C-alpha positions as a printed Julia matrix, in Angstrom:
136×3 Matrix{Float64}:
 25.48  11.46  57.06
 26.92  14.37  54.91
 23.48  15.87  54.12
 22.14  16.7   57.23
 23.93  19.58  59.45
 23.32  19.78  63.16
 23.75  23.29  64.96
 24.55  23.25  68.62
 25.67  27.08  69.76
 28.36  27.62  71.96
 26.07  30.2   74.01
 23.01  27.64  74.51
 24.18  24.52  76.93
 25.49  21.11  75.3
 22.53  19.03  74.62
 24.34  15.87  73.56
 24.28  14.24  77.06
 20.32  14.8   76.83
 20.11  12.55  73.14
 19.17  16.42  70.98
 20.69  18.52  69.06
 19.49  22.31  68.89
 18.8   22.46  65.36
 19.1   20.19  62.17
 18.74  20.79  58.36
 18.84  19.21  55.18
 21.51  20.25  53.2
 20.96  19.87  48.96
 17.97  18.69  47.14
 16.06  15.54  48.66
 12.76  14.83  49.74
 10.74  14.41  53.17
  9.13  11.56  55.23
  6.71  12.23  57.69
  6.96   9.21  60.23
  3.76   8.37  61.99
  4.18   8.2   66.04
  5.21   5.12  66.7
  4.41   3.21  69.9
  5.91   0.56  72.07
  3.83  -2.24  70.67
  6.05  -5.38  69.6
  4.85  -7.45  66.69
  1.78  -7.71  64.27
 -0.31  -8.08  67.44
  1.19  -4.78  68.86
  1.31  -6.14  72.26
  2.88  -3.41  74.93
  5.15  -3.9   77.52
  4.15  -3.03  81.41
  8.11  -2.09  81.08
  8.31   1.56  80.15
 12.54   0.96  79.15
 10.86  -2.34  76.7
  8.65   0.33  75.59
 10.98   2.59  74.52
 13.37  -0.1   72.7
 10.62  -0.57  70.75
  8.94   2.33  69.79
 12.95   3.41  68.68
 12.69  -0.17  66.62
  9.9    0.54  65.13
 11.0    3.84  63.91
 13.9    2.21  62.42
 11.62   0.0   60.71
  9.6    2.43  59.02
 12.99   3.86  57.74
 14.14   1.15  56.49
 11.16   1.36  54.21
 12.93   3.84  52.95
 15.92   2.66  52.86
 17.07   5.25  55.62
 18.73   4.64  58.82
 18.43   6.93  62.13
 21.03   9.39  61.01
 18.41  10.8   57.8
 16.02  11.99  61.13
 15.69  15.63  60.49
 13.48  15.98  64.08
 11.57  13.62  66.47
  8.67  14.66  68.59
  8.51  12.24  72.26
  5.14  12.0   74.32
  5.66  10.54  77.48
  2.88   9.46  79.86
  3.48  10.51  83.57
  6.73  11.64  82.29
  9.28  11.9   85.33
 12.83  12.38  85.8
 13.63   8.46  85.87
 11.91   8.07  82.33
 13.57  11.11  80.85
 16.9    9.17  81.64
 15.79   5.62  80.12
 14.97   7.91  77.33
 18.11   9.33  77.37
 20.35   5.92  77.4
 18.41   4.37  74.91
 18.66   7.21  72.24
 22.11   6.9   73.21
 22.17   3.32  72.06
 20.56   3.74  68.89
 22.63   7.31  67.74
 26.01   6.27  68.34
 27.2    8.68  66.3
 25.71  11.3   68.94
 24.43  12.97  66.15
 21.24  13.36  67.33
 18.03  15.21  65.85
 16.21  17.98  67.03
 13.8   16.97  69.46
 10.6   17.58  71.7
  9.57  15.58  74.43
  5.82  16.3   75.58
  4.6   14.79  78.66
  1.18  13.55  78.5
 -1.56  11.92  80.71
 -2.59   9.38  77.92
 -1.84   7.72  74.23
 -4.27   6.46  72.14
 -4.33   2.82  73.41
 -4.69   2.0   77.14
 -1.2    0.76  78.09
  0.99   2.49  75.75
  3.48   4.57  77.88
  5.27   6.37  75.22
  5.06   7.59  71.61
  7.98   8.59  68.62
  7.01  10.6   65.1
  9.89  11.59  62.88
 10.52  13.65  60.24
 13.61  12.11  57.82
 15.44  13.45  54.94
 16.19  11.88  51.7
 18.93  12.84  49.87
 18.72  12.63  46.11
């Protein structure tokens, strides 16, 4: 997407193989959306996964669902913020791959991942809010 630019510097390491970029902006007049974190849960019923990679999938599908609201895709996402429960090494990386699979453009957002001991509903093992730009 032409309106949003994405600043990597040569002096910081290459974040791209880690699903981030540095720094994004909005480029031109548009308008915001504040995305609410969105969980795992699949369907009306919300029902979460025991899988934390099926959590994931969906918590990034549900994201994209929300933007499609607004008739945005992934590449309007300006910055994301991830909370992780017992974040380790092996869920950073099915992080990772699945970001991967949804930015294929590897044109990724700014991002923040913040491990955590707990989410608001017992079972929920991972959490995505999003802030998007729309161009006008």
């Amino acid at each position: 997407m032409s309106n949003i630019e994405y600043k990597n510097p040569e002096t910081l390491f290459d974040p791209a193989p880690f699903a981030f970029s540095h720094a994004t902006n909005s480029i031109g007049n548009g308008n915001y959306v504040f995305i609410s974190g969105q969980s795992g849960g699949e369907g009306l019923h919300h029902n979460l996964s025991g899988d934390f990679r099926r959590q994931v999938q969906f918590a990034l599908k549900n994201l994209e669902t929300v933007l499609k609201e607004y008739h945005l895709n992934t590449d309007h996402v300006l910055k994301i913020t991830v909370l992780i429960v017992d974040h380790d090494q092996e869920k950073l990386s099915i992080w990772t791959e699945e970001m991967h699979k949804v930015w294929k453009n590897n044109k990724f957002p700014a991002s923040t991942l913040i491990p955590v001991q707990k989410l608001a509903l017992d079972g929920m093992m991972i959490e995505v809010d999003a802030i998007a730009f729309i161009p006008l």
